[in-house]
mmCIF file of C-alpha atoms and ligand atoms in Angstrom:
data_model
loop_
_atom_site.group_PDB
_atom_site.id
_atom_site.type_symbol
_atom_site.label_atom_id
_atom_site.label_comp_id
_atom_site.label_asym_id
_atom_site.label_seq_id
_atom_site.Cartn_x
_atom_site.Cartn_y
_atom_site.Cartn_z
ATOM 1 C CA UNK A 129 -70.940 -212.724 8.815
ATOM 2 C CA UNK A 130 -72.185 -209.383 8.640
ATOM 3 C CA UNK A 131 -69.638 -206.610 9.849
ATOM 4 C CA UNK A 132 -70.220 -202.426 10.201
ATOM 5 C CA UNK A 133 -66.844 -202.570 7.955
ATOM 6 C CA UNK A 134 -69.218 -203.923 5.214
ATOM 7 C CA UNK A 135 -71.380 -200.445 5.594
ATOM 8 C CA UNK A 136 -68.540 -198.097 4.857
ATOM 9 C CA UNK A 137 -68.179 -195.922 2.314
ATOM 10 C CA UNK A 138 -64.644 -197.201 1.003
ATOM 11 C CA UNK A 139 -62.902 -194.313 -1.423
ATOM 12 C CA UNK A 140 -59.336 -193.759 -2.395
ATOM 13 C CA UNK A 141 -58.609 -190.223 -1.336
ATOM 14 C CA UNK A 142 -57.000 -187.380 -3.690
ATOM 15 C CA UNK A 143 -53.471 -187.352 -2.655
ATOM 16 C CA UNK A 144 -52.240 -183.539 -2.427
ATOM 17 C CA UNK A 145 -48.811 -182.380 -3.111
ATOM 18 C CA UNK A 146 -46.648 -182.554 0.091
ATOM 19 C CA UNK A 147 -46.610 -179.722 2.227
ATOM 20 C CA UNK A 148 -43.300 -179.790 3.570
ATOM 21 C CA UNK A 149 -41.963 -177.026 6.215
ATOM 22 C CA UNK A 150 -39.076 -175.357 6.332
ATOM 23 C CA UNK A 151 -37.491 -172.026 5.435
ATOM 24 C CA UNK A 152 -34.976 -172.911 2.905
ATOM 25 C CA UNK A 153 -36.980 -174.911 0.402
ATOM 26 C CA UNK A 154 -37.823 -174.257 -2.931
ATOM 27 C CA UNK A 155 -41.479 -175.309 -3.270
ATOM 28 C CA UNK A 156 -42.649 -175.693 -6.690
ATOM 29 C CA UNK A 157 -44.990 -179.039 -6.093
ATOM 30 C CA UNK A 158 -48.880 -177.029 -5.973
ATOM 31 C CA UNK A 159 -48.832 -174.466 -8.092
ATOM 32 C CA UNK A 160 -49.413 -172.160 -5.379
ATOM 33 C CA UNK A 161 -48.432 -168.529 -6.116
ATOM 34 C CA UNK A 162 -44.824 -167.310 -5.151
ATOM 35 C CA UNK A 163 -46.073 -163.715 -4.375
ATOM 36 C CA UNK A 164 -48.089 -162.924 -1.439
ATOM 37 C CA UNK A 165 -51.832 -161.789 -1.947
ATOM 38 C CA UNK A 166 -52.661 -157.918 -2.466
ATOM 39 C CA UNK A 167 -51.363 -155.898 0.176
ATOM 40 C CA UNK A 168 -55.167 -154.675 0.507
ATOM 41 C CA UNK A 169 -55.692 -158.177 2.015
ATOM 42 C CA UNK A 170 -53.644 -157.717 4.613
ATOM 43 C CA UNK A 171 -55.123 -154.376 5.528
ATOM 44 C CA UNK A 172 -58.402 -156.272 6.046
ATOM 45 C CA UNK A 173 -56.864 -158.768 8.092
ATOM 46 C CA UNK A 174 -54.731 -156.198 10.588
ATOM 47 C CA UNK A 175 -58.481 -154.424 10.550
ATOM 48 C CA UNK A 176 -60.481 -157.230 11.484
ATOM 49 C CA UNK A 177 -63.022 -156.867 14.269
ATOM 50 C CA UNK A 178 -62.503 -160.423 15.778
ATOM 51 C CA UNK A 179 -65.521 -159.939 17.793
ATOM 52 C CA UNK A 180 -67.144 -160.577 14.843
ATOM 53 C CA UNK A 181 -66.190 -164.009 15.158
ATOM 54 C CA UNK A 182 -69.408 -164.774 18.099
ATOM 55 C CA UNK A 183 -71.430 -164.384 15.016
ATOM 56 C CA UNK A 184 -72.477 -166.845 12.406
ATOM 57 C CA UNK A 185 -70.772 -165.286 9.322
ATOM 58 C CA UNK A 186 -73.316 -164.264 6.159
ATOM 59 C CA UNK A 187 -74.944 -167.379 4.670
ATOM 60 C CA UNK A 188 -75.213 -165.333 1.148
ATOM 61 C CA UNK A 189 -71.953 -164.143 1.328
ATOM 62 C CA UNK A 190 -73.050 -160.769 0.029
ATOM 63 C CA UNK A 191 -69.800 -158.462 -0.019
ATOM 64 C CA UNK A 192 -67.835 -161.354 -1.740
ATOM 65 C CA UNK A 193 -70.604 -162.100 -4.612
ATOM 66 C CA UNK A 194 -71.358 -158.660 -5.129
ATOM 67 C CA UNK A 195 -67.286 -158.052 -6.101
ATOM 68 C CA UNK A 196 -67.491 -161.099 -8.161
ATOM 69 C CA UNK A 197 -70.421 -160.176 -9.670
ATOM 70 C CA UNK A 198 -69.037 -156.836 -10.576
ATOM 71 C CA UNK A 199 -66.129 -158.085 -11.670
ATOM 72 C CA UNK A 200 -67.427 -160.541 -13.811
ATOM 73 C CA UNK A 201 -70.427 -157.742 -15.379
ATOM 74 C CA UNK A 202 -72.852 -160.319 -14.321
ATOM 75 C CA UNK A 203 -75.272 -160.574 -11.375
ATOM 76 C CA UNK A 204 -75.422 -161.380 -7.879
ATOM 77 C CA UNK A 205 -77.745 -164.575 -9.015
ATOM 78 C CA UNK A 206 -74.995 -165.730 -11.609
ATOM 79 C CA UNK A 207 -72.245 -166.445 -8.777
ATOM 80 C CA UNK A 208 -71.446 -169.272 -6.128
ATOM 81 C CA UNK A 209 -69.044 -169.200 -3.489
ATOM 82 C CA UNK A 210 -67.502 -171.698 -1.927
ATOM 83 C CA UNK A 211 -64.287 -172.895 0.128
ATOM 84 C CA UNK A 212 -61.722 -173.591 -2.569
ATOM 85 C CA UNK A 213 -62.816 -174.518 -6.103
ATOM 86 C CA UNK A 214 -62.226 -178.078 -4.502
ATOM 87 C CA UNK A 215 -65.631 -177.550 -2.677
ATOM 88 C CA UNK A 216 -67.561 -175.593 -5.528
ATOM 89 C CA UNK A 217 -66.430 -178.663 -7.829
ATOM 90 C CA UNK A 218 -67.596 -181.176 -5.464
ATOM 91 C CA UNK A 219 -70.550 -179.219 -5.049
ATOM 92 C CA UNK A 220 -71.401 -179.110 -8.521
ATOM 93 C CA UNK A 221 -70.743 -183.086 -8.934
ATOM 94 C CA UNK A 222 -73.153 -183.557 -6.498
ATOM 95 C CA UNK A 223 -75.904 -181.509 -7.833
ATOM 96 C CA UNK A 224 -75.413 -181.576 -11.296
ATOM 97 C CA UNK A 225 -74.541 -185.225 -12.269
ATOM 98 C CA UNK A 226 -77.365 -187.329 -10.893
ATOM 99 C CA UNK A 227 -78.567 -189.678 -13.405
ATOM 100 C CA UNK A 228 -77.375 -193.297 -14.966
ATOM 101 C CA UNK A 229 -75.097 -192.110 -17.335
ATOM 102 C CA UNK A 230 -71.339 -191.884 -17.623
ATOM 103 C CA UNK A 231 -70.148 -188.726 -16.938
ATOM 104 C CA UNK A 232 -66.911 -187.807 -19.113
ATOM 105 C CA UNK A 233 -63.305 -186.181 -18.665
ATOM 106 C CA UNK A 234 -59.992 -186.544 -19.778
ATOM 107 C CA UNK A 235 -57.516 -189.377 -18.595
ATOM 108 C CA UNK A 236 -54.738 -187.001 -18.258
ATOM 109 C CA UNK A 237 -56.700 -183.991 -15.814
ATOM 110 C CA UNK A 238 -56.949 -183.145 -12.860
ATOM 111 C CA UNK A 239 -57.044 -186.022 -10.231
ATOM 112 C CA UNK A 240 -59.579 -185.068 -8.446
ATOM 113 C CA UNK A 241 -62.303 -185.498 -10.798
ATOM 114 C CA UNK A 242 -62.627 -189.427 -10.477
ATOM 115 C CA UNK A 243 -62.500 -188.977 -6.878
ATOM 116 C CA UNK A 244 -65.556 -187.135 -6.770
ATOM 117 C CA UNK A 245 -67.122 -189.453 -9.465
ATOM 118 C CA UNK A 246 -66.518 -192.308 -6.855
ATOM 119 C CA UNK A 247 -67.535 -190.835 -3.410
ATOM 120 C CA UNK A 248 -70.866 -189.688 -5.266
ATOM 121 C CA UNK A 249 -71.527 -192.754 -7.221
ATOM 122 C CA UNK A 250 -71.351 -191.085 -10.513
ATOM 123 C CA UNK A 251 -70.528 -193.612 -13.209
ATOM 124 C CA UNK A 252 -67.735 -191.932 -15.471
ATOM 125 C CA UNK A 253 -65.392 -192.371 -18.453
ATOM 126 C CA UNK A 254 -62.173 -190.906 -18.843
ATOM 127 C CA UNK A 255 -61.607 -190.279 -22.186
ATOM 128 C CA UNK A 256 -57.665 -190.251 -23.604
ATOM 129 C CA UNK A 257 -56.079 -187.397 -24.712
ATOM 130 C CA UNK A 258 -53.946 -187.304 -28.509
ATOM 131 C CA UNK A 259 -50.622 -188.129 -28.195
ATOM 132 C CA UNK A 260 -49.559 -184.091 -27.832
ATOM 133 C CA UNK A 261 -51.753 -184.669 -24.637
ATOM 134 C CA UNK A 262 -54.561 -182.574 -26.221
ATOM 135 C CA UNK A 263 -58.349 -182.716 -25.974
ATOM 136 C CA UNK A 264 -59.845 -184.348 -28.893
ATOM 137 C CA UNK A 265 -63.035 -182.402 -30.074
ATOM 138 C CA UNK A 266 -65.096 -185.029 -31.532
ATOM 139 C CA UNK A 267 -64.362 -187.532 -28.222
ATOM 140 C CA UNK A 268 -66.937 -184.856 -26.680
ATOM 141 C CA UNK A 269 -69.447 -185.248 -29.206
ATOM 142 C CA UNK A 270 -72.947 -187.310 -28.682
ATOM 143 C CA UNK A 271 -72.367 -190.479 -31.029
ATOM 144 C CA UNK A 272 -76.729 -191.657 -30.147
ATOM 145 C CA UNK A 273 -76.103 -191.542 -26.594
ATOM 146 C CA UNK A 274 -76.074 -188.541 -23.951
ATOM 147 C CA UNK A 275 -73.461 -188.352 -21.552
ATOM 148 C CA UNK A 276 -74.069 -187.731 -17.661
ATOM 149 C CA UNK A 277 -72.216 -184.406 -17.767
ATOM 150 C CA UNK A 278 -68.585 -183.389 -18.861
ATOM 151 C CA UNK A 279 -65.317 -181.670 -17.216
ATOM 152 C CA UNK A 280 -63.275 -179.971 -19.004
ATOM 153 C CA UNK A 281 -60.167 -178.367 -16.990
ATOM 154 C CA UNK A 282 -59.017 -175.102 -19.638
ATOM 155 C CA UNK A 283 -56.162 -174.873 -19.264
ATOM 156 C CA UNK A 284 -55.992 -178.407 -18.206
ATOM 157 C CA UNK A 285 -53.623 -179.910 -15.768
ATOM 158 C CA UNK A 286 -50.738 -181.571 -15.321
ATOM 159 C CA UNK A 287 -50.484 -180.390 -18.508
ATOM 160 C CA UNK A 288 -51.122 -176.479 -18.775
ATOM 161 C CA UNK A 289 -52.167 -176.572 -22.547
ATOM 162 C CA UNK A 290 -55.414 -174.924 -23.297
ATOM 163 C CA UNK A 291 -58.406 -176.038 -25.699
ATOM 164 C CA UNK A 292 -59.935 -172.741 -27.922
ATOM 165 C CA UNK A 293 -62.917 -171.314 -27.871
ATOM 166 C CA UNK A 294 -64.448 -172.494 -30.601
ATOM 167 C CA UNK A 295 -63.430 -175.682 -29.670
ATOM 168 C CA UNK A 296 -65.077 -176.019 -26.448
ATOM 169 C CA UNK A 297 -68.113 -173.793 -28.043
ATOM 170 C CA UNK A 298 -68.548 -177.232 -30.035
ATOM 171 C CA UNK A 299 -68.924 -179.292 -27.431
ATOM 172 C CA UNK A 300 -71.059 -177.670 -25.173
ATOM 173 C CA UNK A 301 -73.139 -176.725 -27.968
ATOM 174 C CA UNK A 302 -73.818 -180.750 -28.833
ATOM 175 C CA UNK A 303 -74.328 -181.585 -24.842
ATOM 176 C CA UNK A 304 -77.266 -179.232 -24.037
ATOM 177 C CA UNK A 305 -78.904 -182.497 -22.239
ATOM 178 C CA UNK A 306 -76.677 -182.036 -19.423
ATOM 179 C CA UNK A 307 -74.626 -179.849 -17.966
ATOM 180 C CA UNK A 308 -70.774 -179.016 -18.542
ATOM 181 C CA UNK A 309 -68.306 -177.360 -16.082
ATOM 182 C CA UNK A 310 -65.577 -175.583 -16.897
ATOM 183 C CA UNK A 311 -62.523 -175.775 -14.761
ATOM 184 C CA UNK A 312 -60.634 -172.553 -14.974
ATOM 185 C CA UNK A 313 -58.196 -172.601 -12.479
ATOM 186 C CA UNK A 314 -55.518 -171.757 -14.637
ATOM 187 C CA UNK A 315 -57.152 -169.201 -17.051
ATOM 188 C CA UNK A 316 -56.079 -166.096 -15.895
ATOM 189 C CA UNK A 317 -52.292 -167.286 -16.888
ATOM 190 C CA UNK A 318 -53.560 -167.476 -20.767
ATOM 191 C CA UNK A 319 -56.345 -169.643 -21.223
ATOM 192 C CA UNK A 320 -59.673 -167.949 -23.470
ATOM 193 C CA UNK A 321 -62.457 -167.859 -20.544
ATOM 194 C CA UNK A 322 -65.912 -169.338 -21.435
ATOM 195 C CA UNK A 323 -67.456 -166.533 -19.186
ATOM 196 C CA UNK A 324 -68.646 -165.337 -22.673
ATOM 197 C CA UNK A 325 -70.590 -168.506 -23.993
ATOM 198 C CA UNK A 326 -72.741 -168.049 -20.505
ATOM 199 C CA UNK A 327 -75.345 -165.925 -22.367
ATOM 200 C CA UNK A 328 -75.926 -168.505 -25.238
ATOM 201 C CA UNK A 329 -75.628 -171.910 -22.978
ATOM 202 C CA UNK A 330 -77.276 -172.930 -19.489
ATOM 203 C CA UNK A 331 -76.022 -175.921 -19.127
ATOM 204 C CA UNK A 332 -72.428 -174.484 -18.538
ATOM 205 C CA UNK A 333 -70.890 -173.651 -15.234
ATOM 206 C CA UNK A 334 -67.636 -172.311 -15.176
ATOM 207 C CA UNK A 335 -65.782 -172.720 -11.742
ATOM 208 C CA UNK A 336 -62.902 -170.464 -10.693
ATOM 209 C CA UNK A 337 -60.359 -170.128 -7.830
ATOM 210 C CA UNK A 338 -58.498 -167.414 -5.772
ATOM 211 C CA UNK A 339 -55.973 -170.169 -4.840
ATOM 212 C CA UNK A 340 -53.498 -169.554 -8.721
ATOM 213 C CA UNK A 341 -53.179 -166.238 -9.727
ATOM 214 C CA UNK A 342 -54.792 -164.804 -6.378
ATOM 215 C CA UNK A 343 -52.719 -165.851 -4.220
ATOM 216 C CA UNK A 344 -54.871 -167.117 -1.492
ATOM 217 C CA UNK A 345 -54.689 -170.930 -1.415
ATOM 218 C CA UNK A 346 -54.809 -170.746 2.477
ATOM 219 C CA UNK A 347 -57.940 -168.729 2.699
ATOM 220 C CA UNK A 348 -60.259 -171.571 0.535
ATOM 221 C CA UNK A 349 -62.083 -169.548 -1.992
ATOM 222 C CA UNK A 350 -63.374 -170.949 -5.068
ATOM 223 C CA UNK A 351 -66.602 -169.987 -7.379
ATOM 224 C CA UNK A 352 -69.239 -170.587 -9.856
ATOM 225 C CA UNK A 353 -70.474 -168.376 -12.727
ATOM 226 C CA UNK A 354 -73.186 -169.739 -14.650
ATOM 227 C CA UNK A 355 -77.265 -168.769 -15.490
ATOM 228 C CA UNK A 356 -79.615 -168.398 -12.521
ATOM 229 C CA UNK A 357 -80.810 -172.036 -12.760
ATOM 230 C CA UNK A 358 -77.621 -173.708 -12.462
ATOM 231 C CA UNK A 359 -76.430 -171.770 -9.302
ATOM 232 C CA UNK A 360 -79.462 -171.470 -7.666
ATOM 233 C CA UNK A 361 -78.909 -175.567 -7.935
ATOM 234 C CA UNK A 362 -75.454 -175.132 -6.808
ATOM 235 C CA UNK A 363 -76.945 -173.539 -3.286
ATOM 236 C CA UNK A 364 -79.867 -176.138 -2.929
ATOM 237 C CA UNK A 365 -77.535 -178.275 -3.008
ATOM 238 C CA UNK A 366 -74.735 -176.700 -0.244
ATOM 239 C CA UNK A 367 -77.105 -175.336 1.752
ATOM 240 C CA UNK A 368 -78.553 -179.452 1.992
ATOM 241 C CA UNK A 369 -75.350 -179.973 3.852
ATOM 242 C CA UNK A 370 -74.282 -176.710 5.363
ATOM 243 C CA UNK A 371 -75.739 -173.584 6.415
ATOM 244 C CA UNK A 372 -72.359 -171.040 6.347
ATOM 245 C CA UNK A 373 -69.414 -172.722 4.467
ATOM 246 C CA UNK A 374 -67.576 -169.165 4.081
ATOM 247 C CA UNK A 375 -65.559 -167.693 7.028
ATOM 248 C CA UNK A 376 -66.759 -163.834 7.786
ATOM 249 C CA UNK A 377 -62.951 -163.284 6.927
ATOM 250 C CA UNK A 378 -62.345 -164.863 3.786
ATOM 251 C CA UNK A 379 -65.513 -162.955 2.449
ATOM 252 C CA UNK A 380 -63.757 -159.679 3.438
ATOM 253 C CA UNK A 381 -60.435 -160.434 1.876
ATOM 254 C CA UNK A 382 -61.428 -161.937 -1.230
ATOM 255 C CA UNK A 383 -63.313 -158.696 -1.957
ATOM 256 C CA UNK A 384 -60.435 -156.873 -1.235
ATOM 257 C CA UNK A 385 -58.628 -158.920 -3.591
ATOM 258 C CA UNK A 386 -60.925 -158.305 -6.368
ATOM 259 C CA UNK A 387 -61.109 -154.810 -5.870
ATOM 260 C CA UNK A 388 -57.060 -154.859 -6.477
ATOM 261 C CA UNK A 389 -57.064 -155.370 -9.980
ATOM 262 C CA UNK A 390 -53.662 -153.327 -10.902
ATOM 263 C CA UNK A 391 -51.440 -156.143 -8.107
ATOM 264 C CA UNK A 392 -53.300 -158.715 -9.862
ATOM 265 C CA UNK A 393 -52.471 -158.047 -13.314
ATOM 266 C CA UNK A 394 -49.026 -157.301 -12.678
ATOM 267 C CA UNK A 395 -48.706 -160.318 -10.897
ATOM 268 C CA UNK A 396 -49.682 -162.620 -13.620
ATOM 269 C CA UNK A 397 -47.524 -160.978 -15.655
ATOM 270 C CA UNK A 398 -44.489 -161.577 -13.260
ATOM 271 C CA UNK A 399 -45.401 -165.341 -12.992
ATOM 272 C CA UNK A 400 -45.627 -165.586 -17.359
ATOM 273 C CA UNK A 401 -42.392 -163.627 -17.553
ATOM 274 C CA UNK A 402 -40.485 -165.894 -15.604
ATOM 275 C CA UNK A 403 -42.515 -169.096 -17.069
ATOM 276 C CA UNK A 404 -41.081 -167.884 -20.653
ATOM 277 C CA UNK A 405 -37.633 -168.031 -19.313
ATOM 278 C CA UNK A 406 -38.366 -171.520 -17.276
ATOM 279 C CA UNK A 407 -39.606 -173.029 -20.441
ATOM 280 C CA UNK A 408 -36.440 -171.772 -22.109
ATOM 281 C CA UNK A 409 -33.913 -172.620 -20.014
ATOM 282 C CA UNK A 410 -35.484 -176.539 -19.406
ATOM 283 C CA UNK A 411 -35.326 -176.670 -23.531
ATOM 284 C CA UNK A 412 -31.458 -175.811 -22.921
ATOM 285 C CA UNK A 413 -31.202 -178.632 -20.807
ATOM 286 C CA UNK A 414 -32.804 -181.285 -23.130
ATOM 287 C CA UNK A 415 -36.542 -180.983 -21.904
ATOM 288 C CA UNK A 416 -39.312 -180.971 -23.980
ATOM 289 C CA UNK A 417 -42.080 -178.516 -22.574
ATOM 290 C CA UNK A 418 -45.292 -178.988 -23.153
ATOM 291 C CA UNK A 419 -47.079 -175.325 -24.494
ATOM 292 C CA UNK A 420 -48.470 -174.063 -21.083
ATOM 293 C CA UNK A 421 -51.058 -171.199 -20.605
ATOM 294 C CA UNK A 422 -51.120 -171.800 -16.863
ATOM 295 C CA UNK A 423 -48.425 -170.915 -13.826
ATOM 296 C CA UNK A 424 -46.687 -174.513 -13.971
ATOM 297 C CA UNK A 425 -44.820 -176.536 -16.649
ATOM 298 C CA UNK A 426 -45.505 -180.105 -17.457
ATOM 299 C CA UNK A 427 -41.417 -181.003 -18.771
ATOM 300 C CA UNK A 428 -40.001 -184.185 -20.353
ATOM 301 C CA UNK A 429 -36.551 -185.048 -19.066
ATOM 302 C CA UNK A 430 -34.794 -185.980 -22.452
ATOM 303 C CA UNK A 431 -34.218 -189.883 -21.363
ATOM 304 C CA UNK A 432 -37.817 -189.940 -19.962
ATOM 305 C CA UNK A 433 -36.802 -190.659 -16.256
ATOM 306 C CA UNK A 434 -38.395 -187.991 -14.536
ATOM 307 C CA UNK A 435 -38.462 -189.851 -11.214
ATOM 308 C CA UNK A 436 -35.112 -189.643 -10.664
ATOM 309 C CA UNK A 437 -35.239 -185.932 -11.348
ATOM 310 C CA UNK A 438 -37.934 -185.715 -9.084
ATOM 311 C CA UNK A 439 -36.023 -187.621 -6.440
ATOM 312 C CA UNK A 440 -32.797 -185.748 -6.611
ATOM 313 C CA UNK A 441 -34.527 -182.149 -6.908
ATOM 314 C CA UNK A 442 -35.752 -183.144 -3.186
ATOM 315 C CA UNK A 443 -33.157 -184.176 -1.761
ATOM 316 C CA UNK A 444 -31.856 -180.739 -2.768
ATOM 317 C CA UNK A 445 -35.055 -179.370 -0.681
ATOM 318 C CA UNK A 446 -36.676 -178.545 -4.212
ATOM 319 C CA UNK A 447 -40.180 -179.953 -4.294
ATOM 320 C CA UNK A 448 -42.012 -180.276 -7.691
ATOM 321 C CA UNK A 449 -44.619 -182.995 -8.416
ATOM 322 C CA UNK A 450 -44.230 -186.384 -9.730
ATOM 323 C CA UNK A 451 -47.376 -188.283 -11.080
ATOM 324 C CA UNK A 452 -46.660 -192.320 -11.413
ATOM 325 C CA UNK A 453 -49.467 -192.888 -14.169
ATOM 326 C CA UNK A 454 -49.067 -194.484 -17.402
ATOM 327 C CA UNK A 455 -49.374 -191.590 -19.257
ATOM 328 C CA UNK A 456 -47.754 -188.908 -17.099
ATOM 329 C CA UNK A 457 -44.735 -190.836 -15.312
ATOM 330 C CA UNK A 458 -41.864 -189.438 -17.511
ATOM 331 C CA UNK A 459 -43.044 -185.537 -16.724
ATOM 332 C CA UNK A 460 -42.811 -183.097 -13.825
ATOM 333 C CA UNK A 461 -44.835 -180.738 -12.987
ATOM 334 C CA UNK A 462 -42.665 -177.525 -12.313
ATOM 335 C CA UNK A 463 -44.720 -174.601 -10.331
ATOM 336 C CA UNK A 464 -43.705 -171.299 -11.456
ATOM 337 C CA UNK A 465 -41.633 -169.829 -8.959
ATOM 338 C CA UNK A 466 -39.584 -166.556 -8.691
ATOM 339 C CA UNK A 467 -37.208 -165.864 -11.083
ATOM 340 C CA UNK A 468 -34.166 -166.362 -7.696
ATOM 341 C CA UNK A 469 -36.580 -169.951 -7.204
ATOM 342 C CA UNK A 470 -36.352 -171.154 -10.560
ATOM 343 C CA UNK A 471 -32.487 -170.146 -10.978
ATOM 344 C CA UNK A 472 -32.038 -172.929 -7.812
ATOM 345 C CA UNK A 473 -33.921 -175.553 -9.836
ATOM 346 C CA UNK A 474 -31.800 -175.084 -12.394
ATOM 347 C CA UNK A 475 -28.253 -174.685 -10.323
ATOM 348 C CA UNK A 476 -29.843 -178.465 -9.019
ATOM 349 C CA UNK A 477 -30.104 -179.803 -12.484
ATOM 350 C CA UNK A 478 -26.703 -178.923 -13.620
ATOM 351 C CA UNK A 479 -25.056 -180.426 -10.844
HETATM 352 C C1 LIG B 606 -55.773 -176.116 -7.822
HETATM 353 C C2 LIG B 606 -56.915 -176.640 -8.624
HETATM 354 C C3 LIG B 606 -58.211 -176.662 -8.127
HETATM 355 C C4 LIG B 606 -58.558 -176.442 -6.663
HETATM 356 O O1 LIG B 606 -58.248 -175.292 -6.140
HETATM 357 P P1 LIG B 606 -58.794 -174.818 -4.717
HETATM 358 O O2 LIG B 606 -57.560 -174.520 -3.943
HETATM 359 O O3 LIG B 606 -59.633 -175.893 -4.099
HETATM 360 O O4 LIG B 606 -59.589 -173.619 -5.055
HETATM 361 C C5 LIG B 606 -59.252 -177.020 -8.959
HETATM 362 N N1 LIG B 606 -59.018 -177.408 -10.223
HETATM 363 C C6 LIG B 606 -57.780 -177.447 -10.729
HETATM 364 C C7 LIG B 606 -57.586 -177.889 -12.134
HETATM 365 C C8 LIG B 606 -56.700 -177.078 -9.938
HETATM 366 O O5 LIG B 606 -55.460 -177.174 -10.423
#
């Protein structure tokens, strides 16, 4: 019997962190900033001409790539823009990794990568990390074979350690048959950017977000630097499946952001200060703490049982993220909160 169920296009969704509500919870489960955006941003928004709204917003998102681009010291043609890095990633998944060949990533990264690999088709590998949950250079290398493409999350999560430079110099250099993207959602907290390999490489992409250390996970803005060829790709392909994907808002205040650098900075520093003293104070308590360079902690409880942590830091309304998988289920994932936040995690774990 033939049934329409048989046509479908059967995935297992990405599961995101919970979202609960409520004003007296300590939310630590998304790595979403604790600090509001730039106060610029909400100039912008009290500003906003909401007539404007009648209008299709700009399809080239000009104001937004021409801060980026600024920013960044490289031009207009070298940046994408999309909703959320979520979108520039699928984006690039689509575009970039279309041939017969496994695609590669790590088996402890960020969740959404096989996702994408199985809504597009893409056959892929995950390749394990060492047992200090680190990339392992030569994994990456060619042995005969090409891959399909590689993703490399630097710093990676759940785990917030970073791979060098000259590491991940070695493996793009020995995969110039396809291309490699660079997650950097986290760099900004102490990850080394490969923004500077762009001039030597163009089969590298590196994709960023304003959702970590900008602050705006509710306005969905995520980008691409890479050479002309690869983002001019990156719009063939968007623009295949929709015309305007960026609000005429969120183009205004994610130039605004960028054109705040001084909030930024002393932002991130906020956020590392009081990850230095989180990272402390769980060692205190029998945690080992895996070296992080990004705004979250990925912590051992010291009898492994981080699911009953996890379940009696909620009932306490404190929300930090559990991941069930062989290689992850006796960690959390602690968001860096305020320094007031994090002293109520801890108050939890004593009692
Ligand atoms: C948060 C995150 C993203 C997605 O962020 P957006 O909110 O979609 O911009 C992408 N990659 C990694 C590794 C992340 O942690």
């Amino acid at each position: 019997m033939n049934s329409w169920t048989d046509k479908l296009r059967v995935v297992t969704p990405y599961v995101p962190g919970e979202q609960p509500q409520g004003n007296d919870i300590v939310k630590l489960n998304t790595n979403e900033n604790p600090y509001p955006p730039s106060p610029e941003v909400k100039k912008v928004i009290d500003n906003l001409d909401t007539d404007r709204f009648a209008k299709y917003p700009d399809p080239t998102a000009a104001e937004l790539v021409g801060e980026l681009a600024k920013y960044h010291g490289v031009g207009a043609s070298n940046i994408f823009v999309g909703t959320g890095s979520d979108d520039v990633l699928s984006t690039a998944f689509l575009a970039f990794f279309n041939s017969d060949k496994e695609i590669v990533f790590p088996d402890v990264t960020y969740s959404f990568y096989p996702v994408w690999a199985q809504v597009y088709r893409i056959p892929y590998r995950e390749i394990p990390v060492d047992e200090n949950y680190c990339l392992k250079v030569e994994d990456y290398l060619p042995d005969g074979d090409s891959f399909g493409g590689i993703v490399i999350a630097n710093p990676n999560a759940p785990t917030g350690i970073s791979m060098g430079l000259s590491d991940l110099e070695k493996i793009i250099a020995a995969n110039d048959d396809c291309v490699v993207i660079v997650d950097e959602a986290y760099v900004d907290y102490g990850g080394q950017t490969a923004l500077g390999l762009l001039e030597k490489y163009e089969n590298l992409v590196v994709v960023r977000t304003f959702s970590k250390s900008r602050a705006m996970a509710g306005a969905r803005i995520g980008y691409a630097v890479g050479g002309e060829k690869v983002i001019k790709e990156l719009y063939d392909v968007a623009q295949s499946i929709n015309s305007y994907t960026m609000t005429f808002d969120s183009l205004k205040i994610g130039a605004a952001s960028v054109r705040d650098e001084k909030y930024f900075r002393d932002r991130i520093e906020d956020v590392v200060k009081t990850r230095e003293i989180t990272v402390r104070e769980l060692e205190k308590r029998g945690f080992t703490v895996l070296p992080s360079s990004s705004n979250f902690v990925f912590a051992r409880p010291s009898d492994g049982d981080a699911k009953s942590v996890f379940e009696k830091l909620r009932e306490k309304e404190i929300y930090v993220r559990y991941f069930s998988k062989e290689r992850t289920k006796e960690f959390l994932r602690i968001t860096i909160g305020t320094d007031k936040q994090m002293e109520r995690m801890f108050e939890a774990l004593d009692s």
